[in-house]
Amino acid sequence: RRQRQMCIRDSFWSEHFIFCEENDFDPIQQLCRLLYSENETTKAVACYDLGQFARYHPFGRLVLEKKGAKEKIITLMETSKNPEVREQALVAVQKILISDWQRIGKGSQSSLIH
């Protein structure tokens, strides 16, 4: 069931990431606030969604840095006692750090070597 939910969310982000720019990235700011929630599931979902934003929006990585989300997600990755939060934070950090998803998506190692 979890895989199906992630696929639905993945297609959502690939199609709708641009709407996060509304009101000076207010939807992203709301997700950033959820990183401070007392609910562990909420934190895990916020990490996942922010990672997807970083993956699909051309300037998502920079927006997350400016909003302080990158630092908070790294902190959750290092200090959360909840395994789901740590896992989603780790994946989000990977998405924030990778700059060329197009090349990785193609799976062409030869273009990475040359």
PDB file of C-alpha atoms in Angstrom:
ATOM      1  CA  ARG A   1       0.000   0.000   0.000  1.00  0.00           C
ATOM      2  CA  ARG A   2       2.827   2.400   0.836  1.00  0.00           C
ATOM      3  CA  GLN A   3       4.380   2.028  -2.620  1.00  0.00           C
ATOM      4  CA  ARG A   4       1.058   2.887  -4.251  1.00  0.00           C
ATOM      5  CA  GLN A   5       0.723   6.015  -2.115  1.00  0.00           C
ATOM      6  CA  MET A   6       4.238   7.120  -3.025  1.00  0.00           C
ATOM      7  CA  CYS A   7       3.497   6.613  -6.746  1.00  0.00           C
ATOM      8  CA  ILE A   8       0.398   8.763  -6.475  1.00  0.00           C
ATOM      9  CA  ARG A   9       2.341  11.459  -4.710  1.00  0.00           C
ATOM     10  CA  ASP A  10       5.196  11.169  -7.216  1.00  0.00           C
ATOM     11  CA  SER A  11       2.867  11.823 -10.152  1.00  0.00           C
ATOM     12  CA  PHE A  12       1.284  14.696  -8.237  1.00  0.00           C
ATOM     13  CA  TRP A  13       4.631  16.414  -7.696  1.00  0.00           C
ATOM     14  CA  SER A  14       5.836  15.906 -11.253  1.00  0.00           C
ATOM     15  CA  GLU A  15       2.675  17.569 -12.583  1.00  0.00           C
ATOM     16  CA  HIS A  16       1.940  20.232  -9.962  1.00  0.00           C
ATOM     17  CA  PHE A  17       5.238  21.440  -8.469  1.00  0.00           C
ATOM     18  CA  ILE A  18       4.829  24.829 -10.172  1.00  0.00           C
ATOM     19  CA  PHE A  19       1.789  25.699  -8.043  1.00  0.00           C
ATOM     20  CA  CYS A  20       4.039  25.807  -4.987  1.00  0.00           C
ATOM     21  CA  GLU A  21       5.320  29.179  -6.188  1.00  0.00           C
ATOM     22  CA  GLU A  22       2.024  30.852  -5.263  1.00  0.00           C
ATOM     23  CA  ASN A  23       2.191  33.546  -2.583  1.00  0.00           C
ATOM     24  CA  ASP A  24       5.979  33.471  -2.328  1.00  0.00           C
ATOM     25  CA  PHE A  25       6.107  29.674  -1.954  1.00  0.00           C
ATOM     26  CA  ASP A  26       3.533  29.634   0.839  1.00  0.00           C
ATOM     27  CA  PRO A  27       2.672  25.915   0.336  1.00  0.00           C
ATOM     28  CA  ILE A  28       6.349  25.093   0.834  1.00  0.00           C
ATOM     29  CA  GLN A  29       6.499  27.284   3.928  1.00  0.00           C
ATOM     30  CA  GLN A  30       3.536  25.369   5.335  1.00  0.00           C
ATOM     31  CA  LEU A  31       5.324  22.070   4.694  1.00  0.00           C
ATOM     32  CA  CYS A  32       8.430  23.473   6.405  1.00  0.00           C
ATOM     33  CA  ARG A  33       6.371  24.237   9.502  1.00  0.00           C
ATOM     34  CA  LEU A  34       5.184  20.614   9.566  1.00  0.00           C
ATOM     35  CA  LEU A  35       8.790  19.511  10.102  1.00  0.00           C
ATOM     36  CA  TYR A  36       8.348  20.810  13.674  1.00  0.00           C
ATOM     37  CA  SER A  37       5.154  18.841  14.320  1.00  0.00           C
ATOM     38  CA  GLU A  38       4.914  16.570  17.345  1.00  0.00           C
ATOM     39  CA  ASN A  39       3.343  13.911  15.098  1.00  0.00           C
ATOM     40  CA  GLU A  40       6.033  11.647  13.642  1.00  0.00           C
ATOM     41  CA  THR A  41       3.967  10.639  10.593  1.00  0.00           C
ATOM     42  CA  THR A  42       3.432  14.306   9.771  1.00  0.00           C
ATOM     43  CA  LYS A  43       7.180  14.918   9.904  1.00  0.00           C
ATOM     44  CA  ALA A  44       7.874  11.922   7.645  1.00  0.00           C
ATOM     45  CA  VAL A  45       5.310  13.039   5.060  1.00  0.00           C
ATOM     46  CA  ALA A  46       6.636  16.612   5.131  1.00  0.00           C
ATOM     47  CA  CYS A  47      10.172  15.316   4.513  1.00  0.00           C
ATOM     48  CA  TYR A  48       8.938  13.229   1.584  1.00  0.00           C
ATOM     49  CA  ASP A  49       6.989  16.103   0.035  1.00  0.00           C
ATOM     50  CA  LEU A  50       9.817  18.602   0.434  1.00  0.00           C
ATOM     51  CA  GLY A  51      12.196  16.118  -1.167  1.00  0.00           C
ATOM     52  CA  GLN A  52       9.823  15.761  -4.104  1.00  0.00           C
ATOM     53  CA  PHE A  53       9.635  19.530  -4.432  1.00  0.00           C
ATOM     54  CA  ALA A  54      13.447  19.679  -4.524  1.00  0.00           C
ATOM     55  CA  ARG A  55      13.469  16.966  -7.157  1.00  0.00           C
ATOM     56  CA  TYR A  56      10.940  18.490  -9.550  1.00  0.00           C
ATOM     57  CA  HIS A  57      11.153  22.263  -9.158  1.00  0.00           C
ATOM     58  CA  PRO A  58      14.108  23.762 -11.075  1.00  0.00           C
ATOM     59  CA  PHE A  59      15.027  25.951  -8.077  1.00  0.00           C
ATOM     60  CA  GLY A  60      13.561  23.723  -5.366  1.00  0.00           C
ATOM     61  CA  ARG A  61      16.889  23.052  -3.726  1.00  0.00           C
ATOM     62  CA  LEU A  62      17.604  26.769  -3.380  1.00  0.00           C
ATOM     63  CA  VAL A  63      14.109  27.519  -2.075  1.00  0.00           C
ATOM     64  CA  LEU A  64      14.466  24.852   0.620  1.00  0.00           C
ATOM     65  CA  GLU A  65      17.843  26.223   1.666  1.00  0.00           C
ATOM     66  CA  LYS A  66      16.439  29.750   1.888  1.00  0.00           C
ATOM     67  CA  LYS A  67      13.463  28.568   3.972  1.00  0.00           C
ATOM     68  CA  GLY A  68      15.744  26.636   6.358  1.00  0.00           C
ATOM     69  CA  ALA A  69      14.194  23.294   5.444  1.00  0.00           C
ATOM     70  CA  LYS A  70      17.437  21.647   4.367  1.00  0.00           C
ATOM     71  CA  GLU A  71      19.035  22.215   7.759  1.00  0.00           C
ATOM     72  CA  LYS A  72      15.958  20.989   9.652  1.00  0.00           C
ATOM     73  CA  ILE A  73      15.638  17.868   7.477  1.00  0.00           C
ATOM     74  CA  ILE A  74      19.318  17.049   8.091  1.00  0.00           C
ATOM     75  CA  THR A  75      18.724  17.462  11.832  1.00  0.00           C
ATOM     76  CA  LEU A  76      15.742  15.078  11.665  1.00  0.00           C
ATOM     77  CA  MET A  77      17.857  12.585   9.707  1.00  0.00           C
ATOM     78  CA  GLU A  78      20.526  12.663  12.426  1.00  0.00           C
ATOM     79  CA  THR A  79      18.456  12.920  15.606  1.00  0.00           C
ATOM     80  CA  SER A  80      14.938  11.538  15.155  1.00  0.00           C
ATOM     81  CA  LYS A  81      14.223   8.396  17.131  1.00  0.00           C
ATOM     82  CA  ASN A  82      11.497   7.426  14.644  1.00  0.00           C
ATOM     83  CA  PRO A  83      12.808   5.163  11.848  1.00  0.00           C
ATOM     84  CA  GLU A  84      10.242   6.399   9.280  1.00  0.00           C
ATOM     85  CA  VAL A  85      11.188  10.030   9.920  1.00  0.00           C
ATOM     86  CA  ARG A  86      14.907   9.186   9.627  1.00  0.00           C
ATOM     87  CA  GLU A  87      14.330   7.272   6.389  1.00  0.00           C
ATOM     88  CA  GLN A  88      12.215   9.987   4.757  1.00  0.00           C
ATOM     89  CA  ALA A  89      14.642  12.677   5.926  1.00  0.00           C
ATOM     90  CA  LEU A  90      17.583  10.742   4.437  1.00  0.00           C
ATOM     91  CA  VAL A  91      15.820  10.352   1.086  1.00  0.00           C
ATOM     92  CA  ALA A  92      14.836  14.037   1.118  1.00  0.00           C
ATOM     93  CA  VAL A  93      18.448  15.086   1.774  1.00  0.00           C
ATOM     94  CA  GLN A  94      19.578  12.919  -1.139  1.00  0.00           C
ATOM     95  CA  LYS A  95      17.028  14.623  -3.397  1.00  0.00           C
ATOM     96  CA  ILE A  96      18.104  18.052  -2.186  1.00  0.00           C
ATOM     97  CA  LEU A  97      21.773  17.294  -2.861  1.00  0.00           C
ATOM     98  CA  ILE A  98      21.365  15.738  -6.324  1.00  0.00           C
ATOM     99  CA  SER A  99      21.347  18.453  -8.941  1.00  0.00           C
ATOM    100  CA  ASP A 100      20.774  16.595 -12.211  1.00  0.00           C
ATOM    101  CA  TRP A 101      17.805  14.237 -11.933  1.00  0.00           C
ATOM    102  CA  GLN A 102      17.411  14.111 -15.715  1.00  0.00           C
ATOM    103  CA  ARG A 103      20.756  12.395 -16.178  1.00  0.00           C
ATOM    104  CA  ILE A 104      20.201   9.997 -13.281  1.00  0.00           C
ATOM    105  CA  GLY A 105      16.713   9.124 -14.512  1.00  0.00           C
ATOM    106  CA  LYS A 106      18.113   7.965 -17.834  1.00  0.00           C
ATOM    107  CA  GLY A 107      20.417   5.544 -16.030  1.00  0.00           C
ATOM    108  CA  SER A 108      23.242   6.247 -18.434  1.00  0.00           C
ATOM    109  CA  GLN A 109      26.473   5.673 -16.574  1.00  0.00           C
ATOM    110  CA  SER A 110      28.550   6.422 -19.647  1.00  0.00           C
ATOM    111  CA  SER A 111      27.349  10.045 -19.673  1.00  0.00           C
ATOM    112  CA  LEU A 112      28.339  10.356 -16.018  1.00  0.00           C
ATOM    113  CA  ILE A 113      31.835   9.036 -16.664  1.00  0.00           C
ATOM    114  CA  HIS A 114      32.694  11.167 -19.695  1.00  0.00           C
TER     115      HIS A 114
END
